[in-house]
mmCIF file of C-alpha atoms in Angstrom:
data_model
loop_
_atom_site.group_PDB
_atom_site.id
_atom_site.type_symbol
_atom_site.label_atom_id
_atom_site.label_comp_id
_atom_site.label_asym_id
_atom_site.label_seq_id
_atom_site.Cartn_x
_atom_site.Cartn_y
_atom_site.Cartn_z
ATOM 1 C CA UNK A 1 34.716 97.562 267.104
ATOM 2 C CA UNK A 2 37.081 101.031 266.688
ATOM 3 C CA UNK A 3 38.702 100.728 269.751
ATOM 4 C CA UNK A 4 39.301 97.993 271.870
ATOM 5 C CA UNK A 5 40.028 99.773 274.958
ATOM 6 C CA UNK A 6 36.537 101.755 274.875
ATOM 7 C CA UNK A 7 34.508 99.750 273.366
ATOM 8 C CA UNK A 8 34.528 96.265 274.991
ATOM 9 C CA UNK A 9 31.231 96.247 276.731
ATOM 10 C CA UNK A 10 30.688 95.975 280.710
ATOM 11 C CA UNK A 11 32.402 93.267 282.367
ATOM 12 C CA UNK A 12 30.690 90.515 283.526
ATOM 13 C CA UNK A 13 32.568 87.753 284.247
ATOM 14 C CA UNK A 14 35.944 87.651 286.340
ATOM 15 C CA UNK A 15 38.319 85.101 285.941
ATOM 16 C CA UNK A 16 39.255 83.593 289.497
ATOM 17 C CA UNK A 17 41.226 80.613 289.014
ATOM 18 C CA UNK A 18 42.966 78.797 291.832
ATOM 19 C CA UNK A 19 46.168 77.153 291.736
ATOM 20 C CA UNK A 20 48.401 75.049 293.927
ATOM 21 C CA UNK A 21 51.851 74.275 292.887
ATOM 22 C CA UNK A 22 53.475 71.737 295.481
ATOM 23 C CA UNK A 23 56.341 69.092 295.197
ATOM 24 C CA UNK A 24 55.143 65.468 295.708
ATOM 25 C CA UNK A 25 57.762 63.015 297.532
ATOM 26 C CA UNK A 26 56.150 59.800 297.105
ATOM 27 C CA UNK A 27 58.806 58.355 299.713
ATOM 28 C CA UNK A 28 60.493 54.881 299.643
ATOM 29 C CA UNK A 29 57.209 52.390 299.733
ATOM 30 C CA UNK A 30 55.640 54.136 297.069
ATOM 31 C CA UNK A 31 58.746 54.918 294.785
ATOM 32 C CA UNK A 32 59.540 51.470 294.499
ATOM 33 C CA UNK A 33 56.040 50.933 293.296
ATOM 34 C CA UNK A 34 56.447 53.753 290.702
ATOM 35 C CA UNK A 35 59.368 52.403 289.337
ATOM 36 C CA UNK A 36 57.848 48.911 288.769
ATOM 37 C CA UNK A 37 55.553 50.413 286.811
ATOM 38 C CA UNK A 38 58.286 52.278 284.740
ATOM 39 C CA UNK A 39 59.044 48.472 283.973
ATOM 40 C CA UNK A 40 55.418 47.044 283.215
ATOM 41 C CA UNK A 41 55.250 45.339 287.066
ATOM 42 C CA UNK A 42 52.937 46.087 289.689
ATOM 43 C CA UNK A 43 54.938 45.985 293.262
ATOM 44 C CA UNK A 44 53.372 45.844 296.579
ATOM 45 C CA UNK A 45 54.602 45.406 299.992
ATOM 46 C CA UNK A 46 53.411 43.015 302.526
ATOM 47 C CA UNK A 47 53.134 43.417 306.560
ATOM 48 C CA UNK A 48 55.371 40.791 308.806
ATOM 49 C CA UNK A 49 52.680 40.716 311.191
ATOM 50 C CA UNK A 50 49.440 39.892 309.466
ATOM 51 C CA UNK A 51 50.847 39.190 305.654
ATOM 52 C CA UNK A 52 48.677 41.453 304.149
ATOM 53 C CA UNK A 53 50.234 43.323 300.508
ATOM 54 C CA UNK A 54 49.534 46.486 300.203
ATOM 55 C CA UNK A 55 49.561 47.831 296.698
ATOM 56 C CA UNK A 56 50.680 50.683 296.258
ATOM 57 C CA UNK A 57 52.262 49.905 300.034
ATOM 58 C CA UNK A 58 52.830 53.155 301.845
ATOM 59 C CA UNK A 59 55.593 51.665 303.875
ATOM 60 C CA UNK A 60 53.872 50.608 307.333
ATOM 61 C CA UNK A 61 50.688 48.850 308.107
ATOM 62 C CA UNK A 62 48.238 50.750 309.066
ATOM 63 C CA UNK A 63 46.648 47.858 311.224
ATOM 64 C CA UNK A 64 49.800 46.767 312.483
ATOM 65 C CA UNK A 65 51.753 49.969 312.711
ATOM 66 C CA UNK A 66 54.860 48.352 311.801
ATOM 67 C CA UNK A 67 57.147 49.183 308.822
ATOM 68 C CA UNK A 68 56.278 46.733 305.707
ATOM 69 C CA UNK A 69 59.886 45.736 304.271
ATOM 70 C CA UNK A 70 59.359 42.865 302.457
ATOM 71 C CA UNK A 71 58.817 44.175 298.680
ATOM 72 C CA UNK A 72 56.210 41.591 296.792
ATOM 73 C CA UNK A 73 56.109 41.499 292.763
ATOM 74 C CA UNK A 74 52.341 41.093 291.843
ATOM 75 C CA UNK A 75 50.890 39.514 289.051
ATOM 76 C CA UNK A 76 49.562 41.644 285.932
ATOM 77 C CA UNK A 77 45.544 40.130 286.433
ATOM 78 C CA UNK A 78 43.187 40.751 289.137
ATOM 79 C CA UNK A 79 39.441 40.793 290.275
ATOM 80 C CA UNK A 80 36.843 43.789 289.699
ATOM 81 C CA UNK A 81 35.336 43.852 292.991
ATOM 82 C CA UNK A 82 33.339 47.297 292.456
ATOM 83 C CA UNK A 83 32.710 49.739 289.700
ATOM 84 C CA UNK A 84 31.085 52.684 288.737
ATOM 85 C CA UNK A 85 29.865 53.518 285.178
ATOM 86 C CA UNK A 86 30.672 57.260 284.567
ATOM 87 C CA UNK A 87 28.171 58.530 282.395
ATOM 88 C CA UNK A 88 28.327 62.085 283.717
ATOM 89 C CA UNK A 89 30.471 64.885 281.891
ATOM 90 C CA UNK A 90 32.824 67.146 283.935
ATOM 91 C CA UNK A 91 35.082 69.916 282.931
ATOM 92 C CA UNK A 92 38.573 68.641 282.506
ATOM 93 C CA UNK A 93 37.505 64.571 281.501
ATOM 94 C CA UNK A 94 39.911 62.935 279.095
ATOM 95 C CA UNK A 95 37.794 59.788 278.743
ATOM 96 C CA UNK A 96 34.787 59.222 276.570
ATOM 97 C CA UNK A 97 31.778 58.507 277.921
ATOM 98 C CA UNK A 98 30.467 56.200 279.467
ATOM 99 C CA UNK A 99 33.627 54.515 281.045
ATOM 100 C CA UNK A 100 33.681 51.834 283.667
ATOM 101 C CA UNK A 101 36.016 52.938 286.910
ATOM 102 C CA UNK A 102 36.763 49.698 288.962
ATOM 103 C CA UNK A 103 38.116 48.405 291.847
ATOM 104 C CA UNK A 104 40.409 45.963 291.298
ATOM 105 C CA UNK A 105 41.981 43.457 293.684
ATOM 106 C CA UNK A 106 45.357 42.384 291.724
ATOM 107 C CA UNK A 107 46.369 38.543 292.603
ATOM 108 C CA UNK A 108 48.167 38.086 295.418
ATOM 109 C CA UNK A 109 47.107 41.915 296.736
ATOM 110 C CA UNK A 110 45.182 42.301 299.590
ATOM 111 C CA UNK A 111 44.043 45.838 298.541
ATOM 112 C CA UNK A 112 42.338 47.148 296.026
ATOM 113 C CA UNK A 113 42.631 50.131 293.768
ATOM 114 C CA UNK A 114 40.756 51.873 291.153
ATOM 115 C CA UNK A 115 41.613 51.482 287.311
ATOM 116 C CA UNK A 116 39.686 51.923 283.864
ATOM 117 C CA UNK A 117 37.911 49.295 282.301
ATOM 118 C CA UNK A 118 37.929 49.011 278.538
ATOM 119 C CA UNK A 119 36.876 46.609 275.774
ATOM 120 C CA UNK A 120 33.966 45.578 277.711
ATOM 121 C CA UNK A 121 30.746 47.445 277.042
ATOM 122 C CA UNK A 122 29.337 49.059 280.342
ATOM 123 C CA UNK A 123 26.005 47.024 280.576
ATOM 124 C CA UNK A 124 28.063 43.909 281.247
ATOM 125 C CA UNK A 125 30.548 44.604 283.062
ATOM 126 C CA UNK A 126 29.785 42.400 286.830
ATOM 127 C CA UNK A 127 31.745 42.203 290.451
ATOM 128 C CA UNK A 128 34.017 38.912 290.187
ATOM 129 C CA UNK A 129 34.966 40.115 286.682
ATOM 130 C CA UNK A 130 38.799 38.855 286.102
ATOM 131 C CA UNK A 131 40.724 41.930 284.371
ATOM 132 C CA UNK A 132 44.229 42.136 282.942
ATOM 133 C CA UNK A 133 46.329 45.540 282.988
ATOM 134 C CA UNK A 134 46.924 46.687 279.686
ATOM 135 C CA UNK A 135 50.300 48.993 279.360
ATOM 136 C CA UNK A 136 51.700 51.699 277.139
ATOM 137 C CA UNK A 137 54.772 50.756 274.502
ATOM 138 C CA UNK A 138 57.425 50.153 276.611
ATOM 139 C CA UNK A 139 59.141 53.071 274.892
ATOM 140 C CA UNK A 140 56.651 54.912 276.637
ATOM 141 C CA UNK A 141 56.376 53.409 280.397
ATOM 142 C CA UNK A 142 56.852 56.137 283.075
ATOM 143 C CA UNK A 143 57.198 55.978 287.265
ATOM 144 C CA UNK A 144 53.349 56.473 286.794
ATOM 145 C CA UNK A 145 50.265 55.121 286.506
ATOM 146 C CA UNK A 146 49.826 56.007 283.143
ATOM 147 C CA UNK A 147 52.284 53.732 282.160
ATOM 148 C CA UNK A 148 48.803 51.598 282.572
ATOM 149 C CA UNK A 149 46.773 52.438 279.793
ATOM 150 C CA UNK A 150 43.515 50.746 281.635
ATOM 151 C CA UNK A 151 42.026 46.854 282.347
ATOM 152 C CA UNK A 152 40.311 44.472 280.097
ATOM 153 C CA UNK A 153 38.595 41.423 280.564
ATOM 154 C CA UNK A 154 41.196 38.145 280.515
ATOM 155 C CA UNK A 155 38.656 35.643 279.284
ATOM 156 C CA UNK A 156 38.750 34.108 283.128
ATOM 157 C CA UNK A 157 35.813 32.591 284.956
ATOM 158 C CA UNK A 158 34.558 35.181 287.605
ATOM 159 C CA UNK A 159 36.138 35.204 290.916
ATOM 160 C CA UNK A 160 34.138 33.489 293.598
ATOM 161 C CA UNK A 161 32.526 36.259 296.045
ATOM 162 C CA UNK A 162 34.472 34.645 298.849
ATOM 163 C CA UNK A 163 37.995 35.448 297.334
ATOM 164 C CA UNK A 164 37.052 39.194 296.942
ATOM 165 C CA UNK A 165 34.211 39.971 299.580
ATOM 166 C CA UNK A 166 36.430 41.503 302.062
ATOM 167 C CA UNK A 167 37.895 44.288 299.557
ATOM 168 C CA UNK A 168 34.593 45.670 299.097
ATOM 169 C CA UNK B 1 70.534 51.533 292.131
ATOM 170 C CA UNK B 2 67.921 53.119 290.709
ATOM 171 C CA UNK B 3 65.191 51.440 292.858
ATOM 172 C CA UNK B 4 66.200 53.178 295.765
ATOM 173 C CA UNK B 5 65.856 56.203 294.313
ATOM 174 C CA UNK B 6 62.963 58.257 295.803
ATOM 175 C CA UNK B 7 61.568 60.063 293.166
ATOM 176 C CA UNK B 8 60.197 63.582 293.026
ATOM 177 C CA UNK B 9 57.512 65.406 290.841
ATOM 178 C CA UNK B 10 56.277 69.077 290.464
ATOM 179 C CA UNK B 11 51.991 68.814 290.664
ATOM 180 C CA UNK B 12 50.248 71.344 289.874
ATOM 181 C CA UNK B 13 46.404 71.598 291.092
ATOM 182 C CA UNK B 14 44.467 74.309 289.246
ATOM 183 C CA UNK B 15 40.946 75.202 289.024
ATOM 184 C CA UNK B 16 39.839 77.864 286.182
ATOM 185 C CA UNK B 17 37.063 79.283 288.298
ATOM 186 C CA UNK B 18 34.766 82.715 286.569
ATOM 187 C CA UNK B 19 32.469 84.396 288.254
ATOM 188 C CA UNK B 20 29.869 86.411 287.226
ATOM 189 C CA UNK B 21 30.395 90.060 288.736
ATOM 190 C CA UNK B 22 26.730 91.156 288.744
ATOM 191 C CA UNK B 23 25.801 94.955 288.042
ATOM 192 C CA UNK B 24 27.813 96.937 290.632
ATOM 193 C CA UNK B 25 30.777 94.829 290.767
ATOM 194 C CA UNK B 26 30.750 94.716 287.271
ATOM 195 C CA UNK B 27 30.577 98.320 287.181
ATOM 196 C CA UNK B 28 33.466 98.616 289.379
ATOM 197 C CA UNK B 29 35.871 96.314 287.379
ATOM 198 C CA UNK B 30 34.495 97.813 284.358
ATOM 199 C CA UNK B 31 35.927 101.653 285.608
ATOM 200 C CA UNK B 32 39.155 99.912 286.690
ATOM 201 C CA UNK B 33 39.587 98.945 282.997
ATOM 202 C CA UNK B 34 39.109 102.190 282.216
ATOM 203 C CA UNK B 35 41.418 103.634 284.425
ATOM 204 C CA UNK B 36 38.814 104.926 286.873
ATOM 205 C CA UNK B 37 37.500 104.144 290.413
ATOM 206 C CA UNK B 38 33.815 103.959 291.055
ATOM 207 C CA UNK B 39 32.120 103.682 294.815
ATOM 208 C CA UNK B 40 28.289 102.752 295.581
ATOM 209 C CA UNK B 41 26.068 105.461 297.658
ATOM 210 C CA UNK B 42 24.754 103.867 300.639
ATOM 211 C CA UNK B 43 21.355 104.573 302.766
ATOM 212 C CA UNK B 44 23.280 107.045 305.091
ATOM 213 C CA UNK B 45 25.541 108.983 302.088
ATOM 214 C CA UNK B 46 28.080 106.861 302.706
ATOM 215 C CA UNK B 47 30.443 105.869 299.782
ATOM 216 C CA UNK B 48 31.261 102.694 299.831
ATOM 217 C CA UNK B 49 34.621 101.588 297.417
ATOM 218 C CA UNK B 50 34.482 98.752 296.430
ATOM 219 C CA UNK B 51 31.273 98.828 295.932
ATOM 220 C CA UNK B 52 28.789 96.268 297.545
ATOM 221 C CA UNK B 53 25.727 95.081 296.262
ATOM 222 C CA UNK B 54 23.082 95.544 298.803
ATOM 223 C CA UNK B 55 23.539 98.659 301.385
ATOM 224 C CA UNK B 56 25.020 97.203 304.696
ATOM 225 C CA UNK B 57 22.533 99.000 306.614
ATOM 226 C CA UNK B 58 19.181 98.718 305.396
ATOM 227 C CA UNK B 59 19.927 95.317 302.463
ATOM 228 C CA UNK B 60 18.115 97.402 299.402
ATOM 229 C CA UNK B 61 20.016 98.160 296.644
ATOM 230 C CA UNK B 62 22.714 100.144 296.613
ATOM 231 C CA UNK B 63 22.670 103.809 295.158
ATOM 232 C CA UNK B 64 23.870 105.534 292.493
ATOM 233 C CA UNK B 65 27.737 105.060 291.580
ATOM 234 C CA UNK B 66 29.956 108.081 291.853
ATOM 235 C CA UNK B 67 33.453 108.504 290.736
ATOM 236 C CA UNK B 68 36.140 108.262 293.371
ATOM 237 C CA UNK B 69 40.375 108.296 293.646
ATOM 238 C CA UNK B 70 42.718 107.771 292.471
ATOM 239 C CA UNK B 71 44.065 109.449 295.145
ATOM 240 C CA UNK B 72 43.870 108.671 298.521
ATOM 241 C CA UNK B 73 44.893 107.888 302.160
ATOM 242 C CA UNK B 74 46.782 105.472 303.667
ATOM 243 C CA UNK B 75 45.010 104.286 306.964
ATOM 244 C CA UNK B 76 47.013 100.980 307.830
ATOM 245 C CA UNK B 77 49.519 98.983 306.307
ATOM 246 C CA UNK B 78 51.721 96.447 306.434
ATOM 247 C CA UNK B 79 55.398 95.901 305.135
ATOM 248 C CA UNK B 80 56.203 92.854 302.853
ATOM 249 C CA UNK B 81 59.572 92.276 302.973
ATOM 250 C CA UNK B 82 59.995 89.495 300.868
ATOM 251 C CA UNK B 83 57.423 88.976 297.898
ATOM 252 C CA UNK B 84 56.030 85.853 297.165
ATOM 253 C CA UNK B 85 55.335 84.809 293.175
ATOM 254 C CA UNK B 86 51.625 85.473 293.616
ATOM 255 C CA UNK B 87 52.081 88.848 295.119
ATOM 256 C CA UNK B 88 51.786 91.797 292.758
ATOM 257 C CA UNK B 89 54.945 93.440 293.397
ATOM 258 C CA UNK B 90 58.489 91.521 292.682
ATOM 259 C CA UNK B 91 59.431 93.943 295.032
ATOM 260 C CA UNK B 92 59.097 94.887 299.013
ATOM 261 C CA UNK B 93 56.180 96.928 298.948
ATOM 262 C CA UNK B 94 53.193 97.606 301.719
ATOM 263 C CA UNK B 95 49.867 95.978 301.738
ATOM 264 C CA UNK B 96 47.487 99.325 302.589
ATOM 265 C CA UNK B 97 44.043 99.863 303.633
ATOM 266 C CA UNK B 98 43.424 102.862 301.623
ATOM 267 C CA UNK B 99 40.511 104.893 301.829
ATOM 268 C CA UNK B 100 40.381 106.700 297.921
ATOM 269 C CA UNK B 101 38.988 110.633 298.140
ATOM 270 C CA UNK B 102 35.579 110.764 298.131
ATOM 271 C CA UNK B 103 34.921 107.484 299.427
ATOM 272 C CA UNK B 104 34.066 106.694 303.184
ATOM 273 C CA UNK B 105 35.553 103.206 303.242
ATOM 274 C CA UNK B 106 39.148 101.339 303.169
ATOM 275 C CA UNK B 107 39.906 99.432 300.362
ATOM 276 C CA UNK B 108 42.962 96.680 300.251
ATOM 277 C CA UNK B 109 45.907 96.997 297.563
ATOM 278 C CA UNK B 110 49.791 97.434 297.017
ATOM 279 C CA UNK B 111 51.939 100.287 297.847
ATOM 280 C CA UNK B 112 54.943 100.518 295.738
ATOM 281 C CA UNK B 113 56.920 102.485 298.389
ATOM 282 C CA UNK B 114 60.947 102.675 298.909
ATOM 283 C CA UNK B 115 60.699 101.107 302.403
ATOM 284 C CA UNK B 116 58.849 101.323 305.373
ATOM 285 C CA UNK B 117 59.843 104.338 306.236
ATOM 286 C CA UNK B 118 58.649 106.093 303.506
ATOM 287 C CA UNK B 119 55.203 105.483 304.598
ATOM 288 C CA UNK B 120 52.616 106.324 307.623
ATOM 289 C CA UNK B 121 48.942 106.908 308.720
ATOM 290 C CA UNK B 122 48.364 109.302 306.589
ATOM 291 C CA UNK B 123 50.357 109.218 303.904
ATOM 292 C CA UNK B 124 48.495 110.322 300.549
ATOM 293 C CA UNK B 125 48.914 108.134 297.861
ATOM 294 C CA UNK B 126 47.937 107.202 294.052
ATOM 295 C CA UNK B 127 46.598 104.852 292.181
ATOM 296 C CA UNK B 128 49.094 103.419 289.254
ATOM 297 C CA UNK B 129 47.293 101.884 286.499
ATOM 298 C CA UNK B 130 48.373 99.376 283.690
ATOM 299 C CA UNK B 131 48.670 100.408 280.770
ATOM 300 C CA UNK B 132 45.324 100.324 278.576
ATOM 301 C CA UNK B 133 45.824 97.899 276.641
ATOM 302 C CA UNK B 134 46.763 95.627 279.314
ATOM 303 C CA UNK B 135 43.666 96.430 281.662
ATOM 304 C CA UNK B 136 41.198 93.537 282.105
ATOM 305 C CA UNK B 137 38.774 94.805 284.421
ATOM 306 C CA UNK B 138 40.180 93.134 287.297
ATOM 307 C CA UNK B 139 41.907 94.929 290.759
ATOM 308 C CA UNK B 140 45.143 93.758 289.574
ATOM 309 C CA UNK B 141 44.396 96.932 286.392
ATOM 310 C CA UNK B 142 45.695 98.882 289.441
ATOM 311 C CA UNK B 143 49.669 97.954 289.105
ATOM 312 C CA UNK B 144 50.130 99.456 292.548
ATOM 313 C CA UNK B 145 49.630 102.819 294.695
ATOM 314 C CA UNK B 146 52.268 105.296 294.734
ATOM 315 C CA UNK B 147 53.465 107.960 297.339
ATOM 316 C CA UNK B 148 51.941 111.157 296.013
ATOM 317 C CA UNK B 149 54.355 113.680 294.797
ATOM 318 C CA UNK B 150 57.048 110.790 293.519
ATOM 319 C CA UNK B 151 58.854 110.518 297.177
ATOM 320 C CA UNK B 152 58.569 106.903 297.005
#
């Protein structure tokens, strides 16, 4: 190619990219569960009407409407009550595949939330599965949930259904 | 104590979409990188700048391209006082329909102008390009217009 400027072909493709920059207040609730993860911990919050613990807690109930106040440390194992095996590539993934997403009902939590599974091989991973978080270094723990680096299995007997069949 | 503390991040959401520009689009970005302006000949002699790909009257192809602009015609516009990051003047400047010589329809882009006075239905304007090296085929190869005759 001589020149650059003449002699770069028709254009074909346009580049269109989209892009929203925004500033996220995660508010009280859900700071206070950011920062126990800066410190290895998962914190939830739990309703003074029905005792549910909502983790992460967004402040208030959303059955009860009422502002959750009473801050609840959670234990670091819980129960895989759904998953999904990714096999499927997608721009942007940082994961090999196939990975295991799960929902996972922490001890003492009465909601779940989704995590990756690891050191389990995907064709036997089951609901009732009891997980353990795994974290970073704690030289490297952050207000985020990265600071989790994913679940494993902690060598428990499965959960009965009954103890997880309402997080479903 | 730090636990109160609500904390506060900067996100970012960004998707790197391309699209493919097809023959006549194509053609049209491909003129803006070279510092020209290009219009599609409809059913009814029409010019039609930017081009589309079908004719709007009849949905056959459109016909052959012709060479329009840079200058043109100010039909409507609108004063932006205060720039936002995204916008492609730092400073205020006019968003114009402008319909380029030789073509038959308005086309949408920046008026580098000194204020809103400066400008009216009307007003005769020019297209400034980038510089060649920095042209990508895109609408933003046109920096801005410009009030013909340097009175901006």
């Amino acid at each position: 190619m001589a020149d650059e400027t003449t002699d770069q072909g028709p254009v074909t493709t346009l580049a269109t990219p989209i892009r929203l920059d925004f500033d996220f207040t995660p508010g009280v609730a859900q700071s206070k569960f950011l920062r126990g993860l800066e410190r290895g911990e998962f914190h939830g919050q739990r309703c003074s009407v029905c005792g549910k613990v909502y983790v992460p807690s967004r402040g208030s109930c959303p059955t009860d409407g009422v502002p959750t106040t009473e801050d609840v440390l959670l234990g670091n194992s819980g129960t895989v009550t759904t998953y999904c095996v990714v096999n499927v590539p997608f721009a942007g993934q940082s994961i090999e595949i196939p990975y295991i997403c799960a929902q996972i009902l922490l001890d003492g939590a009465n909601l779940s939330f989704m995590g990756l599974l690891q050191e389990i091989p995907t064709d036997q991973i089951r609901m009732g599965m009891r997980v353990e978080a795994v974290w970073v270094d704690e030289s490297e723990l952050t207000p985020s949930l990265a600071s989790v680096r994913y679940f494993r299995p902690n060598g428990e007997p499965d959960a009965d259904y009954d103890t997880y069949k309402e997080y479903l | 104590m730090a636990d109160s503390e609500v904390l506060h991040a900067e996100h970012r959401l960004e998707y790197p979409y391309s699209r493919s520009t097809g023959p006549i689009i194509g053609a049209f970005l491909t003129a803006l990188r070279d510092g020209r302006f290009v219009g599609a000949t409809g059913s009814d002699g029409r010019v039609i700048v930017p081009p589309t790909e079908y004719d709007p009257i009849t949905s056959d192809d459109v016909g052959e391209l012709v060479e329009v602009g840079p200058g043109g015609v100010v039909g409507s516009w609108a004063w932006v006082s205060e720039p936002l990051r995204k916008h492609p003047l730092q400073t205020p400047f006019a968003w114009a329909l402008i319909t380029l010589d030789g073509a038959d329809t308005a086309m949408l882009h920046a008026v580098d102008a000194s204020g809103p006075d400066a400008l009216s239905t009307g007003t005769r304007v020019t297209a400034r390009f980038r510089p060649a090296a920095e042209r990508i085929g895109s609408m933003a190869d046109v920096e801005a217009f410009e009030i013909e005759g340097g009175a901006s």
